[in-house]
Short mmCIF file of C-alpha atoms in Angstrom, two decimals:
data_model
loop_
_atom_site.label_atom_id
_atom_site.label_comp_id
_atom_site.label_asym_id
_atom_site.label_seq_id
_atom_site.Cartn_x
_atom_site.Cartn_y
_atom_site.Cartn_z
CA MET A 28 -70.14 -52.35 137.64
CA ASN A 29 -69.45 -54.52 140.65
CA ILE A 30 -71.53 -57.66 141.11
CA SER A 31 -72.08 -58.74 144.65
CA LEU A 32 -72.19 -62.51 145.08
CA LYS A 33 -74.01 -62.00 148.32
CA THR A 34 -77.29 -61.28 146.57
CA THR A 35 -79.47 -63.72 144.67
CA SER A 36 -79.43 -61.61 141.51
CA GLY A 37 -75.67 -61.31 141.69
CA LYS A 38 -75.28 -65.09 141.93
CA ILE A 39 -77.49 -65.66 138.88
CA LEU A 40 -75.59 -63.17 136.75
CA ALA A 41 -72.27 -64.61 137.79
CA SER A 42 -73.42 -68.15 136.91
CA ALA A 43 -74.60 -66.98 133.49
CA ALA A 44 -71.29 -65.29 132.81
CA LEU A 45 -69.30 -68.40 133.79
CA LEU A 46 -71.49 -70.68 131.58
CA GLY A 47 -71.05 -68.38 128.59
CA THR A 48 -67.28 -68.43 129.02
CA ALA A 49 -67.19 -72.25 129.31
CA ALA A 50 -69.30 -72.64 126.15
CA ALA A 51 -67.00 -70.35 124.24
CA VAL A 52 -63.96 -72.35 125.30
CA ALA A 53 -65.61 -75.67 124.47
CA GLY A 54 -66.71 -74.39 121.07
CA MET A 55 -63.16 -73.56 120.11
CA GLY A 56 -62.41 -77.32 119.90
CA THR A 57 -64.92 -77.94 117.07
CA PHE A 58 -63.15 -75.81 114.47
CA GLY A 59 -60.39 -76.98 112.16
CA GLY A 60 -59.23 -80.55 111.20
CA PHE A 61 -58.53 -82.15 107.80
CA THR A 62 -61.08 -84.39 106.03
CA SER A 63 -61.18 -86.32 102.78
CA THR A 64 -63.87 -88.42 101.07
CA THR A 65 -63.72 -90.74 98.08
CA SER A 66 -66.08 -93.36 96.66
CA ALA A 67 -66.25 -96.12 94.04
CA SER A 68 -68.82 -98.55 92.64
CA THR A 69 -68.55 -101.96 90.99
CA ALA A 70 -71.03 -103.96 88.93
CA VAL A 71 -71.91 -107.49 90.10
CA ASP A 72 -74.06 -110.08 88.40
CA THR A 73 -74.63 -113.82 88.81
CA ALA A 74 -74.00 -116.67 86.41
CA THR A 75 -76.59 -119.09 85.02
CA THR A 76 -76.56 -122.89 85.21
CA VAL A 77 -78.46 -124.39 82.26
CA ILE A 78 -78.05 -127.82 80.69
CA GLY A 79 -79.77 -128.90 77.48
CA LEU A 80 -80.34 -132.05 75.43
CA ASN A 81 -79.92 -131.68 71.68
CA GLY A 82 -80.21 -127.95 72.23
CA HIS A 83 -82.58 -126.31 74.69
CA ASN A 84 -83.91 -129.44 76.36
CA ALA A 85 -85.33 -131.25 73.34
CA VAL A 86 -85.45 -134.96 74.22
CA GLY A 87 -84.07 -135.97 70.83
CA GLY A 88 -83.14 -139.58 70.31
CA LEU A 89 -84.11 -140.70 73.81
CA SER A 90 -87.77 -140.29 72.89
CA ILE A 91 -87.51 -143.10 70.31
CA GLY A 92 -88.63 -146.40 71.82
CA ALA A 93 -87.22 -149.89 71.30
CA THR A 94 -89.45 -152.91 70.68
CA GLY A 95 -88.94 -156.63 70.27
CA LEU A 96 -85.68 -156.91 72.22
CA LEU A 97 -84.24 -160.41 72.57
CA PRO A 98 -81.49 -161.46 75.00
CA GLY A 99 -78.25 -159.98 73.68
CA ASP A 100 -79.97 -157.09 71.82
CA ARG A 101 -79.29 -153.43 72.48
CA ALA A 102 -80.88 -150.11 71.58
CA GLU A 103 -78.56 -147.16 70.84
CA ARG A 104 -79.69 -143.55 70.97
CA LEU A 105 -77.71 -140.36 70.37
CA VAL A 106 -78.05 -137.18 72.41
CA THR A 107 -76.03 -133.99 72.64
CA VAL A 108 -75.63 -132.62 76.15
CA SER A 109 -74.80 -128.89 76.13
CA ASN A 110 -73.83 -126.40 78.80
CA LEU A 111 -76.04 -123.50 77.78
CA GLY A 112 -75.28 -121.40 80.85
CA THR A 113 -72.58 -118.85 81.55
CA ALA A 114 -70.86 -120.81 84.34
CA ASP A 115 -68.75 -123.95 84.49
CA LEU A 116 -70.41 -126.97 86.08
CA GLY A 117 -69.23 -129.06 88.99
CA SER A 118 -70.94 -132.24 87.82
CA VAL A 119 -73.59 -133.74 85.56
CA THR A 120 -75.63 -136.68 86.86
CA LEU A 121 -77.73 -139.06 84.77
CA ALA A 122 -80.66 -140.78 86.47
CA SER A 123 -82.55 -143.54 84.66
CA THR A 124 -85.84 -144.63 86.19
CA PRO A 125 -88.06 -147.49 84.94
CA ALA A 126 -91.76 -146.60 85.03
CA VAL A 127 -92.86 -150.13 85.98
CA ALA A 128 -91.47 -152.32 88.75
CA ASN A 129 -90.86 -155.48 86.74
CA ALA A 130 -87.76 -157.62 86.12
CA LEU A 131 -86.54 -155.41 83.28
CA GLY A 132 -85.74 -152.74 85.85
CA THR A 133 -85.44 -154.60 89.15
CA ASP A 134 -83.26 -157.58 88.16
CA LYS A 135 -79.76 -156.09 88.38
CA ALA A 136 -78.07 -159.24 87.05
CA HIS A 137 -80.28 -160.11 84.07
CA GLY A 138 -82.43 -157.02 83.49
CA LEU A 139 -81.74 -154.01 81.29
CA ASN A 140 -78.38 -152.31 81.66
CA LEU A 141 -77.08 -148.92 80.63
CA THR A 142 -73.89 -147.84 78.87
CA VAL A 143 -72.92 -144.24 78.07
CA GLU A 144 -70.13 -143.30 75.65
CA SER A 145 -68.87 -139.95 74.39
CA CYS A 146 -67.39 -138.99 71.02
CA ALA A 147 -65.34 -135.87 70.32
CA THR A 148 -66.90 -135.73 66.85
CA ALA A 149 -70.32 -136.69 65.52
CA TRP A 150 -71.25 -140.36 65.73
CA THR A 151 -71.36 -142.24 62.42
CA ALA A 152 -74.15 -144.69 61.59
CA THR A 153 -72.98 -148.09 60.36
CA ALA A 154 -74.90 -150.77 58.51
CA THR A 155 -74.31 -153.57 61.01
CA ALA A 156 -72.91 -152.15 64.26
CA GLY A 157 -75.13 -149.23 65.20
CA TYR A 158 -73.05 -146.06 65.66
CA SER A 159 -69.27 -145.72 65.67
CA CYS A 160 -66.91 -142.94 66.71
CA ASP A 161 -64.12 -142.10 64.28
CA ALA A 162 -62.27 -140.17 67.00
CA GLY A 163 -62.44 -143.10 69.42
CA ALA A 164 -65.31 -143.49 71.87
CA VAL A 165 -64.74 -142.66 75.53
CA GLN A 166 -66.51 -144.91 78.04
CA ILE A 167 -68.41 -142.94 80.68
CA LEU A 168 -70.69 -145.64 82.11
CA THR A 169 -70.40 -149.33 81.30
CA GLY A 170 -73.12 -151.92 81.90
CA GLN A 171 -74.79 -150.22 84.87
CA PRO A 172 -78.19 -151.56 86.02
CA ILE A 173 -80.84 -149.50 84.28
CA ALA A 174 -82.36 -148.24 87.55
CA GLY A 175 -80.03 -145.79 89.24
CA SER A 176 -78.15 -142.53 89.16
CA SER A 177 -74.52 -141.94 88.22
CA THR A 178 -72.22 -138.96 87.84
CA LEU A 179 -70.94 -138.63 84.29
CA GLY A 180 -67.21 -138.00 84.26
CA ASN A 181 -64.89 -136.71 81.53
CA LEU A 182 -67.50 -134.38 80.04
CA ALA A 183 -66.51 -131.41 77.92
CA SER A 184 -69.86 -129.81 78.76
CA LEU A 185 -68.68 -129.10 82.31
CA ALA A 186 -67.21 -125.96 80.73
CA ALA A 187 -69.57 -123.13 79.81
CA GLY A 188 -70.58 -123.21 76.16
CA LYS A 189 -69.28 -126.75 75.51
CA SER A 190 -71.14 -129.90 74.40
CA ASP A 191 -70.80 -133.69 74.44
CA ASN A 192 -71.94 -136.12 71.77
CA LEU A 193 -73.26 -139.05 73.78
CA LYS A 194 -74.43 -142.51 72.81
CA ILE A 195 -76.89 -144.03 75.29
CA THR A 196 -77.14 -147.82 75.00
CA VAL A 197 -79.82 -149.88 76.71
CA ALA A 198 -79.12 -153.62 76.47
CA LEU A 199 -80.88 -156.82 77.47
CA PRO A 200 -78.18 -159.29 78.60
CA LYS A 201 -77.84 -162.70 76.99
CA SER A 202 -78.51 -164.19 80.42
CA ALA A 203 -82.15 -163.00 80.41
CA ASP A 204 -84.40 -166.08 80.51
CA ASN A 205 -88.04 -166.89 79.75
CA ALA A 206 -89.18 -164.80 82.73
CA PHE A 207 -88.46 -161.72 80.62
CA GLN A 208 -90.66 -162.67 77.66
CA GLY A 209 -93.38 -160.14 76.85
CA LEU A 210 -92.37 -157.64 79.54
CA LYS A 211 -92.90 -153.96 78.82
CA ASN A 212 -91.45 -150.89 80.48
CA SER A 213 -90.39 -147.33 79.78
CA ILE A 214 -87.30 -145.53 81.03
CA ASP A 215 -87.18 -141.90 82.11
CA PHE A 216 -83.78 -140.24 81.68
CA THR A 217 -82.94 -137.13 83.70
CA PHE A 218 -79.75 -135.10 83.41
CA ASP A 219 -79.01 -132.93 86.45
CA ALA A 220 -76.32 -130.24 86.42
CA THR A 221 -74.79 -128.65 89.50
CA GLN A 222 -72.65 -125.53 89.71
CA ARG A 223 -68.91 -125.74 90.27
CA THR A 224 -68.03 -126.04 93.95
CA THR A 225 -64.66 -124.26 93.94
CA PRO A 226 -65.02 -120.50 94.49
CA ALA A 227 -63.48 -118.34 91.78
CA PHE A 228 -61.65 -115.07 92.29
CA LYS A 229 -63.09 -112.43 89.98
#
């Protein structure tokens, strides 16, 4: 059959035929080609940062008060600081805060001072000298004013699962004069742990 392009119907049929041919040619490009798919999954969890006193945050020896201090006296208390988390720590900070603003806490020269020592083994009680360390005590803080915050260095408990046997000593210097007679105060001790700062490759 001949289609005359001079007529309207002939033009429509010719256009339809051309469109069908173009679609068939274009469709040929969608067939074929190689593909491949693979997948994997990995488990991820986060660590915990937990620090404890004498096991699971019991206040232990630090809850025992000291009375009747004279210039030159000291009060020694033992605590065990433990890393109960699953991650290593970047630092442990000890803050000691007097509850009352009197000379015991505000006088940095003659008021109470703080010393912290660590022992690789358990501290041993002595008859005349408080507690001693058979393994040799390690000084962490020495004679700091009682009011303040300090980072505790050389701690084994920076590593997950490790502990430190600490002796906390609060002393009234011999230089304290009559202005200190009859003063009362209480000291709040707070241990703060922070995560390690160096990223680890897992």
